[in-house]
PDB file of N, CA and C in Angstrom:
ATOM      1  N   UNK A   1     -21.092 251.068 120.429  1.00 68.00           N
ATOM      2  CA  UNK A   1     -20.911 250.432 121.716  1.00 68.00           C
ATOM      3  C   UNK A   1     -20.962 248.919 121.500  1.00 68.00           C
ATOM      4  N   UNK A   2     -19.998 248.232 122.155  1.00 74.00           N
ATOM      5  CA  UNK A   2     -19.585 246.379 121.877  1.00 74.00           C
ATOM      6  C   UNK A   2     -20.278 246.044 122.927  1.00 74.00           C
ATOM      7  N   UNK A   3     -21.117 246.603 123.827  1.00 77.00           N
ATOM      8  CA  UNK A   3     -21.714 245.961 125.061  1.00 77.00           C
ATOM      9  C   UNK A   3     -22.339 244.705 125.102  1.00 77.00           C
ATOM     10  N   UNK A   4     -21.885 243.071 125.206  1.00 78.00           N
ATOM     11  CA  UNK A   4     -22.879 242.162 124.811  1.00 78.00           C
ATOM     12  C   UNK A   4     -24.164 241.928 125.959  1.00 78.00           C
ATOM     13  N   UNK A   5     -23.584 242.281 126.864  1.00 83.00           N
ATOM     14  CA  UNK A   5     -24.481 242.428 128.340  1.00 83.00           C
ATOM     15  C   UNK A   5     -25.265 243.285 128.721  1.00 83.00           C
ATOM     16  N   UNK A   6     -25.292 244.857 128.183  1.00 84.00           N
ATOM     17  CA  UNK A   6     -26.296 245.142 128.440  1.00 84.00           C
ATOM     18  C   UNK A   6     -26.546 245.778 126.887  1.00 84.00           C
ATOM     19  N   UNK A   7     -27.761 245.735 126.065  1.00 85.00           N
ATOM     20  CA  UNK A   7     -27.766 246.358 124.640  1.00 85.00           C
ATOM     21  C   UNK A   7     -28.044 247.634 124.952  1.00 85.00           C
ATOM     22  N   UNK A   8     -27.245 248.580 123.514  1.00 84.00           N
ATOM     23  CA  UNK A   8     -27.462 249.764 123.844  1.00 84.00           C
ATOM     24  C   UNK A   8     -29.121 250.352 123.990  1.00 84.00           C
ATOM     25  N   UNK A   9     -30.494 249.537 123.344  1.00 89.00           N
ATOM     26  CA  UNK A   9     -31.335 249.220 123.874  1.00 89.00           C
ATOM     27  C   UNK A   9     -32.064 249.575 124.739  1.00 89.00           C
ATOM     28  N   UNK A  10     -31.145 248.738 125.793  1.00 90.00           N
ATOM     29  CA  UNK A  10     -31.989 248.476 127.097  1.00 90.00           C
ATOM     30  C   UNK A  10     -31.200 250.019 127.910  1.00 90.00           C
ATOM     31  N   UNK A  11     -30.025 250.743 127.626  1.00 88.00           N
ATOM     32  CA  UNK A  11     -29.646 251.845 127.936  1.00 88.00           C
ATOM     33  C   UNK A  11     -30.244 253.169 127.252  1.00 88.00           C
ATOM     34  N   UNK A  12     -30.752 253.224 126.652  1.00 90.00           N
ATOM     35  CA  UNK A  12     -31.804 254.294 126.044  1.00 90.00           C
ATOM     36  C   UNK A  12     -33.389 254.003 126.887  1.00 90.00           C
ATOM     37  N   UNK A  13     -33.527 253.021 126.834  1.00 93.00           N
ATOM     38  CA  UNK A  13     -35.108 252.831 127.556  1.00 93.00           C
ATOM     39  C   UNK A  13     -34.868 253.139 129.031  1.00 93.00           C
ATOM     40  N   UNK A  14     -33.491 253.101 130.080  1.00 92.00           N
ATOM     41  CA  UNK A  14     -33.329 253.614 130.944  1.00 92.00           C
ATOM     42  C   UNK A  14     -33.528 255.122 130.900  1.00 92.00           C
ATOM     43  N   UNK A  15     -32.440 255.578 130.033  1.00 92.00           N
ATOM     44  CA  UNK A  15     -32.925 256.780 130.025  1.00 92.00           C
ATOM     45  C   UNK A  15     -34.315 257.655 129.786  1.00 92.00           C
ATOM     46  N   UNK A  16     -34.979 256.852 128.856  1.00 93.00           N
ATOM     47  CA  UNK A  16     -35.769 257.375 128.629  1.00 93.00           C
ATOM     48  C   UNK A  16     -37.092 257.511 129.512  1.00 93.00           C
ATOM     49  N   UNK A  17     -36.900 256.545 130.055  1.00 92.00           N
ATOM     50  CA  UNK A  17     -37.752 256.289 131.396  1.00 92.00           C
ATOM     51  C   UNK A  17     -37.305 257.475 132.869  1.00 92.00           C
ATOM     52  N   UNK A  18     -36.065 257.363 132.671  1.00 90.00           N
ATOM     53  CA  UNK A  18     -35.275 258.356 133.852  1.00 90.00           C
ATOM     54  C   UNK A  18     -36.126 260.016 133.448  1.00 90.00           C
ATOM     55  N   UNK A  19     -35.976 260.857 132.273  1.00 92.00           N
ATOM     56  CA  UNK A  19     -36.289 261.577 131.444  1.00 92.00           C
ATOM     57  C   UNK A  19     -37.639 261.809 131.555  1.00 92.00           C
ATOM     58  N   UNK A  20     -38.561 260.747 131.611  1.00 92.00           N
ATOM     59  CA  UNK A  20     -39.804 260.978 131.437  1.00 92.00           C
ATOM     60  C   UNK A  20     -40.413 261.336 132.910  1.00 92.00           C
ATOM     61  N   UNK A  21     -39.319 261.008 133.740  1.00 89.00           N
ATOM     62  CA  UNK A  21     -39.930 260.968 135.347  1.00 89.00           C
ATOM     63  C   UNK A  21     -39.419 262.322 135.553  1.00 89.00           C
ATOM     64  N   UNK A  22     -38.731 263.054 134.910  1.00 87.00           N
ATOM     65  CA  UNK A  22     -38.020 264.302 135.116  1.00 87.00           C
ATOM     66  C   UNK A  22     -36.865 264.181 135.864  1.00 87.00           C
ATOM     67  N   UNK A  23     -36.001 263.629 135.540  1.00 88.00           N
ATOM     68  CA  UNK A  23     -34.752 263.280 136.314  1.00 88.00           C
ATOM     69  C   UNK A  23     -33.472 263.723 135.631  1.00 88.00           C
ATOM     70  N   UNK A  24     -33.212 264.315 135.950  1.00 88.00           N
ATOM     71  CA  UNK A  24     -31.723 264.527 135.645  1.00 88.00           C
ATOM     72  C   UNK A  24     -30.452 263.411 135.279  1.00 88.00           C
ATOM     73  N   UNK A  25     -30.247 263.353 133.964  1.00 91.00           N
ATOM     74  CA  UNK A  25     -29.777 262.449 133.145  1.00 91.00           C
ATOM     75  C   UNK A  25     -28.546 262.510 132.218  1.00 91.00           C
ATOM     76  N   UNK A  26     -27.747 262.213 132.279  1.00 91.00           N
ATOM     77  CA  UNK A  26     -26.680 262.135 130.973  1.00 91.00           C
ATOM     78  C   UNK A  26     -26.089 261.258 130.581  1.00 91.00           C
ATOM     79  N   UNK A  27     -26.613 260.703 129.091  1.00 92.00           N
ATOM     80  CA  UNK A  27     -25.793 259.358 128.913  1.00 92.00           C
ATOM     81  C   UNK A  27     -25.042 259.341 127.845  1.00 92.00           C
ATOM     82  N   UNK A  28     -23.999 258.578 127.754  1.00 89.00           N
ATOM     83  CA  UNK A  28     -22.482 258.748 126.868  1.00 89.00           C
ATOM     84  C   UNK A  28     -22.228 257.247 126.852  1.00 89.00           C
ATOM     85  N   UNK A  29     -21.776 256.837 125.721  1.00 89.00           N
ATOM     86  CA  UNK A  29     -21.097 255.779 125.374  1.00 89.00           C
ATOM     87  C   UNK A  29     -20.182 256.154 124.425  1.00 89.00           C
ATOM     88  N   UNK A  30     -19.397 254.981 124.454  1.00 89.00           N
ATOM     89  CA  UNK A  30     -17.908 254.896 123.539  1.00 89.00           C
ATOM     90  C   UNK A  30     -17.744 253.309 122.547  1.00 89.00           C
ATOM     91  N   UNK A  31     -18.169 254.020 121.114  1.00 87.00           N
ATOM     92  CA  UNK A  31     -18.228 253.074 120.284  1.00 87.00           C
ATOM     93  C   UNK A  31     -17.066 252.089 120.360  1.00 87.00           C
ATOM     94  N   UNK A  32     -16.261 252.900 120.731  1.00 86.00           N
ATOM     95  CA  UNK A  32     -14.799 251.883 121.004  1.00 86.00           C
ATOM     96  C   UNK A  32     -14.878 250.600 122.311  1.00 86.00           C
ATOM     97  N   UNK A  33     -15.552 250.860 122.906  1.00 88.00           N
ATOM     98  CA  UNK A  33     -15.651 250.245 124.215  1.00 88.00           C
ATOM     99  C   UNK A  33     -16.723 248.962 124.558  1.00 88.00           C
ATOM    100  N   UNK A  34     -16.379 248.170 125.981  1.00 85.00           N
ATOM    101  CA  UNK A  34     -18.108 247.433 125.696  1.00 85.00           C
ATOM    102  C   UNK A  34     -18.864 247.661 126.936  1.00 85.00           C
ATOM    103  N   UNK A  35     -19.111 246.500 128.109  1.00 84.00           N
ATOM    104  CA  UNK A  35     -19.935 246.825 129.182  1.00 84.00           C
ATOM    105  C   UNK A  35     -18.842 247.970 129.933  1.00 84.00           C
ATOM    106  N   UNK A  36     -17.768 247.877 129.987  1.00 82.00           N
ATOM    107  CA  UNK A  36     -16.647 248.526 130.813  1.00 82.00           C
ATOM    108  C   UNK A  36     -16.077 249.415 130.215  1.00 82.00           C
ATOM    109  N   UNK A  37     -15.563 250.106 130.447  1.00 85.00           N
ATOM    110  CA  UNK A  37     -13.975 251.076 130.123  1.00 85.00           C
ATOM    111  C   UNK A  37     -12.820 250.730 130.659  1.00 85.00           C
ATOM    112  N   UNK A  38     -12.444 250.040 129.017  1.00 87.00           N
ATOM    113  CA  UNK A  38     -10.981 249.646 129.058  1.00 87.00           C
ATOM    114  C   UNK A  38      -9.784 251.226 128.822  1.00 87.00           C
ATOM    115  N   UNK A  39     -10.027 251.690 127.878  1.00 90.00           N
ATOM    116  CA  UNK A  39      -9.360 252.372 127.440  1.00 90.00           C
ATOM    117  C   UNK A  39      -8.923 253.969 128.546  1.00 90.00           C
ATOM    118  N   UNK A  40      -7.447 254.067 129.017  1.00 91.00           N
ATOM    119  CA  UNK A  40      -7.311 255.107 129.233  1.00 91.00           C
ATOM    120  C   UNK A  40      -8.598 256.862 129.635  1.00 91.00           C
ATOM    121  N   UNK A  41      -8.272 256.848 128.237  1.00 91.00           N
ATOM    122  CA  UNK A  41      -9.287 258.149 128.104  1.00 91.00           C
ATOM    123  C   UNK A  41     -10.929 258.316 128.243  1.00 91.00           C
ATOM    124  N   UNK A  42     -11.073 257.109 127.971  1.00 91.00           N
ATOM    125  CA  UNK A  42     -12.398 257.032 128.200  1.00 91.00           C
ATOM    126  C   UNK A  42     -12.640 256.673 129.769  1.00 91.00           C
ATOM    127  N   UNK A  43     -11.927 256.166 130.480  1.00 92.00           N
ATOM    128  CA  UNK A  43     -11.873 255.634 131.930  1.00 92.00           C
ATOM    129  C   UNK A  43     -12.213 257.705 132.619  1.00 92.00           C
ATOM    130  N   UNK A  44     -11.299 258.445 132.007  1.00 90.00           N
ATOM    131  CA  UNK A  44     -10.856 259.617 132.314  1.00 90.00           C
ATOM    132  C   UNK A  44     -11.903 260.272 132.237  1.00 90.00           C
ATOM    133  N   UNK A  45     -12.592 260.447 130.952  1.00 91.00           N
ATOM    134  CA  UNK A  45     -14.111 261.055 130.301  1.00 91.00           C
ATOM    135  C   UNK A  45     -15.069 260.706 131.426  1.00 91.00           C
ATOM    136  N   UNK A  46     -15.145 259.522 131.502  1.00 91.00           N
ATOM    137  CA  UNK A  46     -16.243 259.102 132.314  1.00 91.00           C
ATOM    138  C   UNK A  46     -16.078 259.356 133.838  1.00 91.00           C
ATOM    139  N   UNK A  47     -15.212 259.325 134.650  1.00 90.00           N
ATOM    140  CA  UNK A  47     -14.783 259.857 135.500  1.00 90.00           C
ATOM    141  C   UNK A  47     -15.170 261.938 135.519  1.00 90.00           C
ATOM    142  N   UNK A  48     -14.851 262.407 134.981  1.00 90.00           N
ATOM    143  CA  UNK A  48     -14.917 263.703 134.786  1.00 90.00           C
ATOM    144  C   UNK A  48     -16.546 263.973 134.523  1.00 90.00           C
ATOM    145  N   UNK A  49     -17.020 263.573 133.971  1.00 91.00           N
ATOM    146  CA  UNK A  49     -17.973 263.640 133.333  1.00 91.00           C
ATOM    147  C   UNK A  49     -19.150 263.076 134.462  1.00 91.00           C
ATOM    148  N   UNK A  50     -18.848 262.516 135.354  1.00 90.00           N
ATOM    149  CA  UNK A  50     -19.184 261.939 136.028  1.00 90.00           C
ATOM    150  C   UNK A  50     -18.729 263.170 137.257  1.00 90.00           C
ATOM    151  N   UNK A  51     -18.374 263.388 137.968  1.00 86.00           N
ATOM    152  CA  UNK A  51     -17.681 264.624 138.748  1.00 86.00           C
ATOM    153  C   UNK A  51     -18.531 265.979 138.219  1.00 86.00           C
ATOM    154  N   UNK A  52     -18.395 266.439 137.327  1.00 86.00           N
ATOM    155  CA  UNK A  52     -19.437 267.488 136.645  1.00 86.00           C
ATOM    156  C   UNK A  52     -20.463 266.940 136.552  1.00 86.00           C
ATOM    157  N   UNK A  53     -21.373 266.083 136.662  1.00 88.00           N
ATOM    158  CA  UNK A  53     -22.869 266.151 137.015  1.00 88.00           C
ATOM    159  C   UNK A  53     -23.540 266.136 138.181  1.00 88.00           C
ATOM    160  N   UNK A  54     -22.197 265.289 138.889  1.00 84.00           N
ATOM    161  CA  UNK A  54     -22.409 265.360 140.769  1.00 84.00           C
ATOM    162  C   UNK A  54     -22.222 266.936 141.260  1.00 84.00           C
ATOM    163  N   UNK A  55     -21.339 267.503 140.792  1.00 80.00           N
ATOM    164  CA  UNK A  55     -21.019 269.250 140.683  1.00 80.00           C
ATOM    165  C   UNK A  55     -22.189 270.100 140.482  1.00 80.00           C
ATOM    166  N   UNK A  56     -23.176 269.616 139.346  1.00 83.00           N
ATOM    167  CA  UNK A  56     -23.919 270.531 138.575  1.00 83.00           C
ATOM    168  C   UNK A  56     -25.343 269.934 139.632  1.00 83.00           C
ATOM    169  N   UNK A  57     -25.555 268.859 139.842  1.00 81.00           N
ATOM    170  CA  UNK A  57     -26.725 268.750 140.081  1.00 81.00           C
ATOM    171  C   UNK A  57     -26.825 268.512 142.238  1.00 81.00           C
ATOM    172  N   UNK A  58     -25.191 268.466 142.747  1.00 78.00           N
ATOM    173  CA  UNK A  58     -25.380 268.468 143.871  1.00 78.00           C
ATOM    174  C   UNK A  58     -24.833 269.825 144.552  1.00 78.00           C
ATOM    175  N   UNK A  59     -24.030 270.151 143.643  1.00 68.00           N
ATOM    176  CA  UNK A  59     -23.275 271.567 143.928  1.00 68.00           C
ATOM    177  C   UNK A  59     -22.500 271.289 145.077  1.00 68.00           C
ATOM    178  N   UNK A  60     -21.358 270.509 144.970  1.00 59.00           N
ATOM    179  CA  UNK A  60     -20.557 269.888 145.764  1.00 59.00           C
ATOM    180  C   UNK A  60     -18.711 270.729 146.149  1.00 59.00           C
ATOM    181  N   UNK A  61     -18.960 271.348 145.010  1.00 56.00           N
ATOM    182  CA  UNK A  61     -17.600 271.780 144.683  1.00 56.00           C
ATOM    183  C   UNK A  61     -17.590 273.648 144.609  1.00 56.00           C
ATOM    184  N   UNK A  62     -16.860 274.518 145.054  1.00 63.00           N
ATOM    185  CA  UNK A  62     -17.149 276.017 145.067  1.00 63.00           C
ATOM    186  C   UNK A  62     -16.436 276.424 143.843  1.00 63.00           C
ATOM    187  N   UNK A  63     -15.164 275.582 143.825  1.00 65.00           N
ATOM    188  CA  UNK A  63     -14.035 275.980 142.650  1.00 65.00           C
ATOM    189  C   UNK A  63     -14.266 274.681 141.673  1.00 65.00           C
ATOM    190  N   UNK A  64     -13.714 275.081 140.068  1.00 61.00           N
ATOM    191  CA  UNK A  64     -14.312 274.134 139.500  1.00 61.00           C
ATOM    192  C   UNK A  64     -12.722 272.745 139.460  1.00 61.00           C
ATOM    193  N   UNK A  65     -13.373 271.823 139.218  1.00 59.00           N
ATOM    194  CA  UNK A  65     -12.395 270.472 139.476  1.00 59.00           C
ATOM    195  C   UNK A  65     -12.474 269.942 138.305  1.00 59.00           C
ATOM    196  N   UNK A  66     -10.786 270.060 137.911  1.00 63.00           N
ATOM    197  CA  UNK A  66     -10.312 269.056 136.749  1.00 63.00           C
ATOM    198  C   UNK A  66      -9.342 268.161 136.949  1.00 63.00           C
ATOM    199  N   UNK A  67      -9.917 267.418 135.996  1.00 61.00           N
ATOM    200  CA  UNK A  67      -8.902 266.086 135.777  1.00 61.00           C
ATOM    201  C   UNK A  67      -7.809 266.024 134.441  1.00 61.00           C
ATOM    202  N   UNK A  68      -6.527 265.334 134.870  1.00 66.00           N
ATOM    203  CA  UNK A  68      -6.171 265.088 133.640  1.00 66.00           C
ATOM    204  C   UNK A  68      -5.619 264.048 133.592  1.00 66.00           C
ATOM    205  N   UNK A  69      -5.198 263.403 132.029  1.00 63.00           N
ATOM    206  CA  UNK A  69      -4.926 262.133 132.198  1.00 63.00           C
ATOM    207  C   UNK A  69      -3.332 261.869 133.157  1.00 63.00           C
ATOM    208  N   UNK A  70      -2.729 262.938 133.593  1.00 66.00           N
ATOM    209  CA  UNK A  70      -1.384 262.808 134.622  1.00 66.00           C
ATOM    210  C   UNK A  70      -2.018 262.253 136.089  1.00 66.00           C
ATOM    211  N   UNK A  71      -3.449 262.631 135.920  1.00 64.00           N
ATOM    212  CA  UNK A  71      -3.922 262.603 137.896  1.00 64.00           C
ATOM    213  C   UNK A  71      -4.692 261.111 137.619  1.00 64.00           C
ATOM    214  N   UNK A  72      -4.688 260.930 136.984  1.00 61.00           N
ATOM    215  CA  UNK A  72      -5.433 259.222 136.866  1.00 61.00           C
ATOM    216  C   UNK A  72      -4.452 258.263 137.079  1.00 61.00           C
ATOM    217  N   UNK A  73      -5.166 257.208 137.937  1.00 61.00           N
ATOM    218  CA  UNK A  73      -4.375 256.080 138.420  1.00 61.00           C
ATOM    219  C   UNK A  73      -5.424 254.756 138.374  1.00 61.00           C
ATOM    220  N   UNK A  74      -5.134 253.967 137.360  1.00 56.00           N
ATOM    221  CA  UNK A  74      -5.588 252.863 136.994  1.00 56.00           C
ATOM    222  C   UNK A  74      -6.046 251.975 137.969  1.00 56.00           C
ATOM    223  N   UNK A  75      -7.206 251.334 138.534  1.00 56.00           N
ATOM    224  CA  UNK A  75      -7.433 250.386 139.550  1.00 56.00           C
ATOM    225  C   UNK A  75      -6.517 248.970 139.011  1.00 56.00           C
ATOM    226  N   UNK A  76      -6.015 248.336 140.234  1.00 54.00           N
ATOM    227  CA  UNK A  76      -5.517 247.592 140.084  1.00 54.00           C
ATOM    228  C   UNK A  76      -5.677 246.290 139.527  1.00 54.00           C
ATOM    229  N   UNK A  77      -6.785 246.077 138.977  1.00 52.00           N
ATOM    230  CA  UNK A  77      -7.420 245.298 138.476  1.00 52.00           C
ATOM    231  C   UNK A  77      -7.898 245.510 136.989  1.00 52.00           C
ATOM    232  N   UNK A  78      -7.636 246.392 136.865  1.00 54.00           N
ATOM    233  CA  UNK A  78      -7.904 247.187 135.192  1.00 54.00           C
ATOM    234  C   UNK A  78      -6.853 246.637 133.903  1.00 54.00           C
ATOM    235  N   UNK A  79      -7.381 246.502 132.883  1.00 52.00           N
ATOM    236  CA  UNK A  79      -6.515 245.644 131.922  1.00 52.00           C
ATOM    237  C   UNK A  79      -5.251 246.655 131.760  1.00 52.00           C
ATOM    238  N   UNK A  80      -5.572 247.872 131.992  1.00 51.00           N
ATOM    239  CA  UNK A  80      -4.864 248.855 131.738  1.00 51.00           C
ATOM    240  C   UNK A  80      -3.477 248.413 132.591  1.00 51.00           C
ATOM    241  N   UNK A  81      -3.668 248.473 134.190  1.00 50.00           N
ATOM    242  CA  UNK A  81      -2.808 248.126 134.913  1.00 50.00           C
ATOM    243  C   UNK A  81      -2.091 246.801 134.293  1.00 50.00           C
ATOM    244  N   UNK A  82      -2.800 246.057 134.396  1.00 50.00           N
ATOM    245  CA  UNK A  82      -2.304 244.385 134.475  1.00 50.00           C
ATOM    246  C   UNK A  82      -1.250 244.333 133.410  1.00 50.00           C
ATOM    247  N   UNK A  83      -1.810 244.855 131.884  1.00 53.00           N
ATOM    248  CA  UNK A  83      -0.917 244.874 130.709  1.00 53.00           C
ATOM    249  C   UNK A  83       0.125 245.890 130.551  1.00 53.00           C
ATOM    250  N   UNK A  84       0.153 246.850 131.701  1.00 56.00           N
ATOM    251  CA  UNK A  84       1.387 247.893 131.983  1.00 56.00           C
ATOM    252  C   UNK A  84       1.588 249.216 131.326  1.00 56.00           C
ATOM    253  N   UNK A  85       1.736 250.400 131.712  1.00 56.00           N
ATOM    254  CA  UNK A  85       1.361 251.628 131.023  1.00 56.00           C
ATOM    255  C   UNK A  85       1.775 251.462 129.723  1.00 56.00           C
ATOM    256  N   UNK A  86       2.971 251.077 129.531  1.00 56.00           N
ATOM    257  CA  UNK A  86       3.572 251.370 128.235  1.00 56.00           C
ATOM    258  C   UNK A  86       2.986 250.275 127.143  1.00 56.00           C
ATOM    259  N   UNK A  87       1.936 249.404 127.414  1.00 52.00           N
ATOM    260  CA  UNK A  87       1.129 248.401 126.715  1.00 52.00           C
ATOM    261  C   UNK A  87       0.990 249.275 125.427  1.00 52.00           C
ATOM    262  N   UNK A  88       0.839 248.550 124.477  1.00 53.00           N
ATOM    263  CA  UNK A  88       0.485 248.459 122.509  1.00 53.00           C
ATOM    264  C   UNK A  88      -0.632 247.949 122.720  1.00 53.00           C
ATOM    265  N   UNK A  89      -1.682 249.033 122.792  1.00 47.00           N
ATOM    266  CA  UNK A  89      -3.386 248.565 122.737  1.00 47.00           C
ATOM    267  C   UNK A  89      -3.918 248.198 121.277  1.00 47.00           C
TER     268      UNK A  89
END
């Protein structure tokens, strides 16, 4: 993880603190990545991944919900957008 803003660090001692209070927790990073998600797939991962814990721990959903990278749509402000799908990352 390239995060210069928050160290991976200070994101383990969250968790671990979250964990110790008995809280329901899942944490993921992307060595490729830094404070944000630039990249496509990882925007996607985290999104999903994110959806399945709200699923699992609020039970929000009866049928199960997937994503794929066809149903993703870049915020408009995302390097992704700005530099244009067909961008050479």
């Amino acid at each position: 993880m390239n995060d210069v803003r928050v160290l991976p660090v200070e994101s383990e001692e969250i968790v671990a603190g979250v964990k110790k209070n008995n809280i329901p927790v899942e944490y993921i990073s992307f060595p490729d990545e830094g404070h944000g998600f630039v990249k496509k797939e990882n925007q996607v991962t985290t999104s999903k991944k994110t959806l399945e814990f709200l699923d699992k721990y609020l039970y929000l959903h009866k049928e199960p919900f997937y994503l794929t990278l066809n149903d993703f749509q870049p915020h408009e402000r995302s390097l992704y957008y700005l530099r244009g799908k067909n961008a050479d990352w």
